[in-house]
Tab-separated table of N, CA and C in Angstrom:
chain	number	residue	atom	x	y	z
A	304	MET	N	-55.556	142.188	70.436
A	304	MET	CA	-56.635	141.517	70.963
A	304	MET	C	-57.705	142.682	71.538
A	305	PRO	N	-58.932	142.602	71.284
A	305	PRO	CA	-59.778	143.550	71.640
A	305	PRO	C	-60.269	143.371	73.283
A	306	GLU	N	-60.109	144.364	73.991
A	306	GLU	CA	-60.503	144.083	75.389
A	306	GLU	C	-61.776	144.045	75.856
A	307	VAL	N	-62.378	143.123	76.507
A	307	VAL	CA	-63.783	142.794	76.914
A	307	VAL	C	-63.942	143.569	78.079
A	308	LYS	N	-65.033	144.521	78.050
A	308	LYS	CA	-65.505	145.069	79.213
A	308	LYS	C	-66.397	144.111	80.134
A	309	SER	N	-66.275	144.281	81.290
A	309	SER	CA	-67.271	143.445	82.311
A	309	SER	C	-68.129	144.241	83.128
A	310	MET	N	-68.981	143.693	83.609
A	310	MET	CA	-69.953	144.448	84.448
A	310	MET	C	-69.199	144.851	85.851
A	311	PHE	N	-68.212	144.231	86.253
A	311	PHE	CA	-67.713	144.482	87.440
A	311	PHE	C	-66.423	145.112	87.364
A	312	ARG	N	-65.915	146.040	88.150
A	312	ARG	CA	-64.643	146.665	88.019
A	312	ARG	C	-63.849	145.863	89.108
A	313	GLU	N	-62.488	145.907	88.814
A	313	GLU	CA	-61.551	145.221	89.845
A	313	GLU	C	-61.202	146.421	90.822
A	314	VAL	N	-61.299	145.997	92.103
A	314	VAL	CA	-60.930	146.788	93.252
A	314	VAL	C	-59.918	146.080	94.027
A	315	LEU	N	-58.653	146.799	94.129
A	315	LEU	CA	-57.652	146.384	95.027
A	315	LEU	C	-57.434	147.174	96.141
A	316	PRO	N	-57.269	146.560	97.253
A	316	PRO	CA	-57.199	147.267	98.778
A	316	PRO	C	-56.056	148.104	98.698
A	317	LYS	N	-56.317	149.391	99.369
A	317	LYS	CA	-54.911	150.104	99.660
A	317	LYS	C	-54.292	149.799	100.884
A	318	GLN	N	-54.786	149.127	101.733
A	318	GLN	CA	-54.260	148.667	102.994
A	318	GLN	C	-54.838	147.234	103.274
A	319	GLY	N	-54.005	146.522	104.069
A	319	GLY	CA	-54.397	145.091	104.451
A	319	GLY	C	-53.605	144.163	103.530
A	320	GLN	N	-54.122	142.928	103.551
A	320	GLN	CA	-53.679	141.887	103.009
A	320	GLN	C	-54.593	141.636	101.695
A	321	LEU	N	-53.995	141.034	100.666
A	321	LEU	CA	-54.644	140.804	99.520
A	321	LEU	C	-54.522	139.114	99.372
A	322	SER	N	-55.602	138.552	99.379
A	322	SER	CA	-55.824	137.127	99.374
A	322	SER	C	-56.311	136.680	97.884
A	323	MET	N	-55.943	135.561	97.492
A	323	MET	CA	-56.408	134.902	96.218
A	323	MET	C	-56.847	133.461	96.507
A	324	GLU	N	-57.996	133.134	96.006
A	324	GLU	CA	-58.485	131.797	95.983
A	324	GLU	C	-57.975	130.964	95.004
A	325	ASP	N	-57.370	129.723	95.360
A	325	ASP	CA	-56.779	128.644	94.495
A	325	ASP	C	-57.951	127.882	94.005
A	326	LEU	N	-57.773	127.679	92.702
A	326	LEU	CA	-58.742	126.668	91.980
A	326	LEU	C	-58.538	125.336	92.507
A	327	PRO	N	-59.524	124.583	92.792
A	327	PRO	CA	-59.259	123.079	93.113
A	327	PRO	C	-58.387	122.409	92.068
A	328	ALA	N	-57.481	121.631	92.432
A	328	ALA	CA	-56.591	121.007	91.463
A	328	ALA	C	-56.565	119.631	91.928
A	329	MET	N	-56.192	118.812	90.829
A	329	MET	CA	-56.353	117.177	91.137
A	329	MET	C	-54.942	116.861	92.091
A	330	VAL	N	-55.241	116.292	93.156
A	330	VAL	CA	-54.078	115.866	94.042
A	330	VAL	C	-53.875	114.362	93.857
A	331	LEU	N	-52.686	113.975	93.665
A	331	LEU	CA	-52.175	112.614	93.441
A	331	LEU	C	-51.916	111.991	94.736
A	332	CYS	N	-52.369	111.088	95.162
A	332	CYS	CA	-52.111	110.114	96.352
A	332	CYS	C	-51.114	109.151	96.134
A	333	LYS	N	-50.438	108.592	97.233
A	333	LYS	CA	-49.722	107.435	97.065
A	333	LYS	C	-50.335	106.226	96.375
A	334	PRO	N	-49.704	105.595	95.636
A	334	PRO	CA	-50.290	104.384	94.856
A	334	PRO	C	-50.389	103.215	96.113
A	335	LYS	N	-51.602	102.606	95.676
A	335	LYS	CA	-51.717	101.494	96.662
A	335	LYS	C	-51.168	100.068	96.226
A	336	LEU	N	-50.416	99.583	96.895
A	336	LEU	CA	-49.883	98.249	96.707
A	336	LEU	C	-50.795	97.117	96.665
A	337	LEU	N	-51.149	96.413	95.551
A	337	LEU	CA	-52.052	95.337	95.611
A	337	LEU	C	-51.259	94.072	95.593
A	338	PRO	N	-51.608	92.998	96.442
A	338	PRO	CA	-50.878	91.832	96.270
A	338	PRO	C	-51.076	91.199	94.981
A	339	LEU	N	-50.116	90.455	94.670
A	339	LEU	CA	-49.996	89.714	93.180
A	339	LEU	C	-51.103	88.564	93.466
A	340	LYS	N	-51.133	87.947	94.486
A	340	LYS	CA	-52.116	86.713	94.751
A	340	LYS	C	-53.013	87.182	95.780
A	341	SER	N	-54.336	86.890	95.704
A	341	SER	CA	-55.062	87.074	96.881
A	341	SER	C	-55.035	86.046	97.745
A	342	VAL	N	-55.520	86.303	99.113
A	342	VAL	CA	-55.304	85.493	100.091
A	342	VAL	C	-56.089	84.095	99.744
A	343	THR	N	-57.439	84.217	99.293
A	343	THR	CA	-57.992	83.024	98.896
A	343	THR	C	-57.219	82.220	98.152
A	344	LEU	N	-56.665	82.798	96.888
A	344	LEU	CA	-55.700	82.087	95.961
A	344	LEU	C	-54.745	81.330	96.535
A	345	GLU	N	-54.111	81.927	97.528
A	345	GLU	CA	-52.951	81.341	98.190
A	345	GLU	C	-53.382	80.184	98.955
A	346	LYS	N	-54.711	80.360	99.660
A	346	LYS	CA	-55.126	79.222	100.379
A	346	LYS	C	-55.646	78.032	99.625
A	347	LEU	N	-56.040	78.383	98.369
A	347	LEU	CA	-56.550	77.408	97.395
A	347	LEU	C	-55.152	76.467	96.880
A	348	GLU	N	-54.104	77.454	96.539
A	348	GLU	CA	-52.802	76.706	95.925
A	348	GLU	C	-52.397	75.872	97.197
A	349	LYS	N	-52.380	76.211	98.462
A	349	LYS	CA	-51.772	75.577	99.546
A	349	LYS	C	-52.535	74.154	99.690
A	350	MET	N	-53.946	74.290	99.723
A	350	MET	CA	-54.736	72.961	99.780
A	350	MET	C	-54.479	72.184	98.632
A	351	GLN	N	-54.203	72.586	97.443
A	351	GLN	CA	-53.980	71.662	96.209
A	351	GLN	C	-52.532	70.886	96.351
A	352	GLN	N	-51.658	71.738	96.914
A	352	GLN	CA	-50.186	71.274	97.235
A	352	GLN	C	-50.237	70.147	98.254
A	353	GLU	N	-51.144	70.419	99.308
A	353	GLU	CA	-51.199	69.404	100.443
A	353	GLU	C	-51.950	68.242	99.748
A	354	ALA	N	-52.984	68.313	98.827
A	354	ALA	CA	-53.723	67.151	98.402
A	354	ALA	C	-52.740	66.490	97.555
A	355	GLN	N	-51.918	67.265	96.677
A	355	GLN	CA	-50.950	66.492	95.730
A	355	GLN	C	-49.875	65.593	96.578
A	356	GLU	N	-49.394	66.260	97.581
A	356	GLU	CA	-48.666	65.620	98.464
A	356	GLU	C	-49.231	64.382	99.136
A	357	ALA	N	-50.402	64.484	99.584
A	357	ALA	CA	-51.081	63.191	100.129
A	357	ALA	C	-51.146	62.305	99.085
A	358	ILE	N	-51.568	62.373	97.717
A	358	ILE	CA	-51.554	61.513	96.855
A	358	ILE	C	-50.235	60.847	96.518
A	359	ARG	N	-49.092	61.578	96.491
A	359	ARG	CA	-47.644	61.128	96.329
A	359	ARG	C	-47.488	60.100	97.596
A	360	GLN	N	-47.781	60.544	98.786
A	360	GLN	CA	-47.449	59.659	99.886
A	360	GLN	C	-48.274	58.285	99.637
A	361	GLN	N	-49.494	58.319	99.251
A	361	GLN	CA	-50.339	57.197	99.083
A	361	GLN	C	-49.774	56.350	97.935
A	362	GLU	N	-49.356	56.936	96.880
A	362	GLU	CA	-48.597	56.297	95.742
A	362	GLU	C	-47.516	55.514	96.164
A	363	LEU	N	-46.616	56.123	96.913
A	363	LEU	CA	-45.274	55.555	97.443
A	363	LEU	C	-45.644	54.393	98.423
A	364	ALA	N	-46.605	54.547	99.296
A	364	ALA	CA	-47.017	53.391	100.270
A	364	ALA	C	-47.559	52.441	99.413
A	365	HIS	N	-48.370	52.596	98.484
A	365	HIS	CA	-49.070	51.558	97.637
A	365	HIS	C	-47.734	50.768	96.906
A	366	ARG	N	-46.876	51.449	96.393
A	366	ARG	CA	-45.697	50.888	95.711
A	366	ARG	C	-44.802	50.071	96.597
A	367	GLU	N	-44.510	50.583	97.769
A	367	GLU	CA	-43.705	49.798	98.642
A	367	GLU	C	-44.428	48.436	99.243
A	368	LYS	N	-45.777	48.431	99.346
A	368	LYS	CA	-46.493	47.469	99.910
A	368	LYS	C	-46.261	46.160	99.079
A	369	PRO	N	-46.518	46.107	97.878
A	369	PRO	CA	-46.340	44.990	96.952
A	369	PRO	C	-44.989	44.232	96.964
A	370	GLU	N	-43.974	45.244	97.190
A	370	GLU	CA	-42.524	44.851	97.230
A	370	GLU	C	-42.178	43.966	98.475
A	371	SER	N	-42.791	44.378	99.562
A	371	SER	CA	-42.439	43.928	100.845
A	371	SER	C	-43.115	42.481	100.982
A	372	LEU	N	-44.040	42.094	100.133
A	372	LEU	CA	-44.580	40.814	100.204
A	372	LEU	C	-43.685	39.724	99.604
């Protein structure tokens, strides 16, 4: 390979410390756990179950009423 000449020459210190800058790299963070169901969805499901339970109770009460007459 042909060597490319640059305008700047490399200078290494004879004394002291040599430091090198790191290139910014992508850092992976911890995955965020998301709930499978949102709080709102859970509330809606609970309300729906309560409504269905109330309907069942009313149906049972309605069925028992004519039998007792």
